[in-house]
Each structure stands twice: as structure tokens, then as C-alpha cells.
Amino acid sequence: MSKKVSVVVPIYNAKKYLETCLTSIQNQSYKNIEIILVNDGSTDGSDEICEELKVKDARIIVVNQENRGPAAARNRGIEIANGTYIQFVDADDQIKQTMIENLVSSLENTRADLAICGYETINNTFLPSINGYFDQETFLNYVGQLYKEIILPSPCNKMYRLKNIKEKHIRFPESYSLGEDLLFNLTFLQHCSSVYVIEESFYMYQQNQDSLTNTYTPDMYKINRELYQKIKAFLSENNSLTAENHLYLETIYSNALINSMTNLFHRDSPYDKEEQKKQLYVMLDYPIIQEQLPYFTDSRQAKIISYLIRKKSYENIYFFMRTKEYLRHTFKSVFRMLKRLNAR
């Protein structure tokens, strides 16, 4: 008999996309699934859609809770799940018809604890640059590479052996507004004997991921620094802080630092100009930033900022960031074009 898969869907005001998402799960070629819908305090009628679908499909389980965020919703789903494997699907996304079948097959054939695949956004397809079976020790050598490829952080392009999660009480940290997915995956990898990576795309993000830049994130700089320290400690503790992992990690952190600067000047930032300048200078005076400068190489923007930091031209960085944010919202089409040029 085929192994059961628990599919957890955290839901918060996703009425516009919910039926499309759930249809993609219900129509999977692999049928032995339970679909756990965690309604996280929706106020747009999403709960009604869940109840209606539950009546029509016995595989659907609906749980309602007060709004506590996606991490808490996923954790509630973990508590209820009783499959052999578990995966997570966001309520505004879709999965391809053979996703579950392919991930289960890879786990069953290799007895791995974790399966990873690629995914698609509106504008791009992200595929892992490695594929096949890896024991834990070997896989950890590729953590930096997969992190840089944006394959590692998300839980949605993965299938996990649920027993590992239950026995080790692995949960998404609910105190984080950013990076909780990465921390969950690192903890799972700590208790994971082997991984199977599929160089194909089965998960489809329906929202443009560029829209994330339109949202202000409180404490982004602090969180990014903590994530950098945690993943570095994780790799070090597992004897996997190789030269290649170190290079990827430092480059990722330099990009995260630039994102934190950009976030500081977001139009929804609660800070006035003087406080923005003060906080920017705190970031730029952080002791290790001079050590980071060789890794500001991923874009023209990074190289410009690296040069200005080296010259301690903080006033010009302040002006650069304010101007960039102004252009982002005043000339959106021009900004998108400059962003594409910047990445070349």
C-alpha cells in the first residue's frame, strides 16, 4: 500500500487563490494524501471555502485558529499530520500534478529523509544545480550553494519524513518574521541521514516574488545578522564550513545587508530621515563589515556600496539609498529596467 502524505496549507485571507491551490492538490496523480487546511484567522471568507471543500473531499481536514502567522499555522499542521511524509503548500500557490508522486518515489526508492525539487515564479524558474542522492555529510557541503540558488530556504519545494520532525520536535520558530523557514530546514538537516535532490520544477509560486521588495520588514537587519550567525554556526558545528560554503555565505550576507539598507528607506518605514541615517550608520560601523567588503561582488550596486564603505563615504550611501527608494516608487518601469541591468 502506498504511504500517506500529509499536505499542510496555512491559510490567511487567500480567498482569491485558494480554490485553484486546493484543486492542484486534490488532482495529484498520487492519491493517498491528507490535506490539512489551517485557517489562520482569515476574515475574507477563506474559512467558508475550506468547509465547503471538506464536505466534498474526505481527505480534507480543516483547523481554525486565531491569526498567529504562517509559522504557527504550519506548526499546527505538523501536530495533526499522521502521514509517513509531509509537505507544505502556500495557499496562493499551486503544485504540478505529479509533484507528490515524484517526491514520494524519490524517498521510497532511496530511503532518504528529505526530497528537494525546483520551483517556478511568474518570472523565473529556479532549479538546483545538483541532483541525486546525498548522505548528510556530503549534502552539507552544498548548503551554501543551494542557499545562494534560493533552493534551500523554502519548505514548499520539499517533502520531509514526518517521523524525524515528530521525534525531534522540529518546529518553525514563531518569533521570527523572516527566515523561520531556513531555520526549520537547518534543524531538520541536523536530524536527517540523507537527501534526494531532483533537478526539476514541481512547485509554482503564483505571486511575483519581486513584490516582497514592496513590503517593509521590521528588524530586517537584526534578523539577517542572526540568520547569518546561525547558519555559519550550523556549518561549523557539522564540520561543513568549507571554503566554498564560506564564500557563498559571505556573499549572501553582503546581499542581505544591502537589502536591509533598502528596507530601512522603505516608504512604510516608521523612521524619519534622521533616524534612518542613524540606523544606516550603525549598520555600516558594524565591526565585521570591513571583512565583508571582498564579497560585495554580486551586482553593480554591491560594488558601488562596497567602494563607498571602503572610503567611509556614509553620507553618499545615505543619499544613494534615499534616491533609489524614490526612483523605485516614482519611476517603477525605469527601476525594473535598472534592476535587470544591475544583475548583469
PDB file of C-alpha atoms in Angstrom, residues 140-149 152-153 182-183 186 223-237 240-257 288 291-298:
ATOM      1  CA  LEU A 140      26.078  19.750   3.812  1.00  0.00           C
ATOM      2  CA  ASN A 141      28.961  20.653   1.516  1.00  0.00           C
ATOM      3  CA  TYR A 142      26.363  22.083  -0.896  1.00  0.00           C
ATOM      4  CA  VAL A 143      24.341  24.080   1.658  1.00  0.00           C
ATOM      5  CA  GLY A 144      25.900  27.418   0.711  1.00  0.00           C
ATOM      6  CA  GLN A 145      25.421  26.764  -2.985  1.00  0.00           C
ATOM      7  CA  LEU A 146      21.744  25.807  -2.588  1.00  0.00           C
ATOM      8  CA  TYR A 147      21.193  28.749  -0.247  1.00  0.00           C
ATOM      9  CA  LYS A 148      22.606  31.116  -2.866  1.00  0.00           C
ATOM     10  CA  GLU A 149      20.372  29.494  -5.520  1.00  0.00           C
ATOM     11  CA  LEU A 152      17.438  25.763   0.471  1.00  0.00           C
ATOM     12  CA  PRO A 153      15.292  28.230   2.488  1.00  0.00           C
ATOM     13  CA  LEU A 182      15.516  28.454   6.743  1.00  0.00           C
ATOM     14  CA  LEU A 183      15.885  27.740  10.457  1.00  0.00           C
ATOM     15  CA  LEU A 186      18.595  23.638   9.124  1.00  0.00           C
ATOM     16  CA  ILE A 223      17.196  39.170  11.728  1.00  0.00           C
ATOM     17  CA  ASN A 224      19.546  38.872   8.744  1.00  0.00           C
ATOM     18  CA  ARG A 225      22.556  39.142  11.029  1.00  0.00           C
ATOM     19  CA  GLU A 226      21.146  36.451  13.310  1.00  0.00           C
ATOM     20  CA  LEU A 227      20.437  34.157  10.354  1.00  0.00           C
ATOM     21  CA  TYR A 228      23.980  34.654   9.085  1.00  0.00           C
ATOM     22  CA  GLN A 229      25.383  33.770  12.504  1.00  0.00           C
ATOM     23  CA  LYS A 230      23.113  30.750  12.908  1.00  0.00           C
ATOM     24  CA  ILE A 231      23.852  29.162   9.534  1.00  0.00           C
ATOM     25  CA  LYS A 232      27.562  29.821   9.989  1.00  0.00           C
ATOM     26  CA  ALA A 233      27.424  28.149  13.413  1.00  0.00           C
ATOM     27  CA  PHE A 234      25.414  25.251  11.944  1.00  0.00           C
ATOM     28  CA  LEU A 235      28.007  24.602   9.252  1.00  0.00           C
ATOM     29  CA  SER A 236      30.871  24.958  11.706  1.00  0.00           C
ATOM     30  CA  GLU A 237      29.312  22.538  14.211  1.00  0.00           C
ATOM     31  CA  SER A 240      30.983  21.769   6.831  1.00  0.00           C
ATOM     32  CA  LEU A 241      32.241  25.349   6.813  1.00  0.00           C
ATOM     33  CA  THR A 242      34.277  24.656   3.697  1.00  0.00           C
ATOM     34  CA  ALA A 243      35.919  27.403   1.668  1.00  0.00           C
ATOM     35  CA  GLU A 244      33.090  27.146  -0.876  1.00  0.00           C
ATOM     36  CA  ASN A 245      30.335  27.288   1.771  1.00  0.00           C
ATOM     37  CA  HIS A 246      32.095  30.236   3.388  1.00  0.00           C
ATOM     38  CA  LEU A 247      32.269  32.110   0.076  1.00  0.00           C
ATOM     39  CA  TYR A 248      28.578  31.571  -0.640  1.00  0.00           C
ATOM     40  CA  LEU A 249      27.565  32.501   2.897  1.00  0.00           C
ATOM     41  CA  GLU A 250      29.542  35.751   2.939  1.00  0.00           C
ATOM     42  CA  THR A 251      28.174  36.751  -0.480  1.00  0.00           C
ATOM     43  CA  ILE A 252      24.624  36.037   0.674  1.00  0.00           C
ATOM     44  CA  TYR A 253      25.137  38.105   3.807  1.00  0.00           C
ATOM     45  CA  SER A 254      26.531  41.045   1.827  1.00  0.00           C
ATOM     46  CA  ASN A 255      23.361  40.961  -0.309  1.00  0.00           C
ATOM     47  CA  ALA A 256      21.237  40.703   2.841  1.00  0.00           C
ATOM     48  CA  LEU A 257      22.989  43.761   4.237  1.00  0.00           C
ATOM     49  CA  ILE A 288      32.889  42.818  10.653  1.00  0.00           C
ATOM     50  CA  GLU A 291      35.829  41.865   6.365  1.00  0.00           C
ATOM     51  CA  GLN A 292      32.671  41.556   4.222  1.00  0.00           C
ATOM     52  CA  LEU A 293      33.780  44.013   1.541  1.00  0.00           C
ATOM     53  CA  PRO A 294      35.515  41.445  -0.730  1.00  0.00           C
ATOM     54  CA  TYR A 295      32.154  39.657  -1.056  1.00  0.00           C
ATOM     55  CA  PHE A 296      30.184  42.670  -2.336  1.00  0.00           C
ATOM     56  CA  THR A 297      30.523  41.383  -5.883  1.00  0.00           C
ATOM     57  CA  ASP A 298      27.115  40.067  -6.900  1.00  0.00           C
TER      58      ASP A 298
END
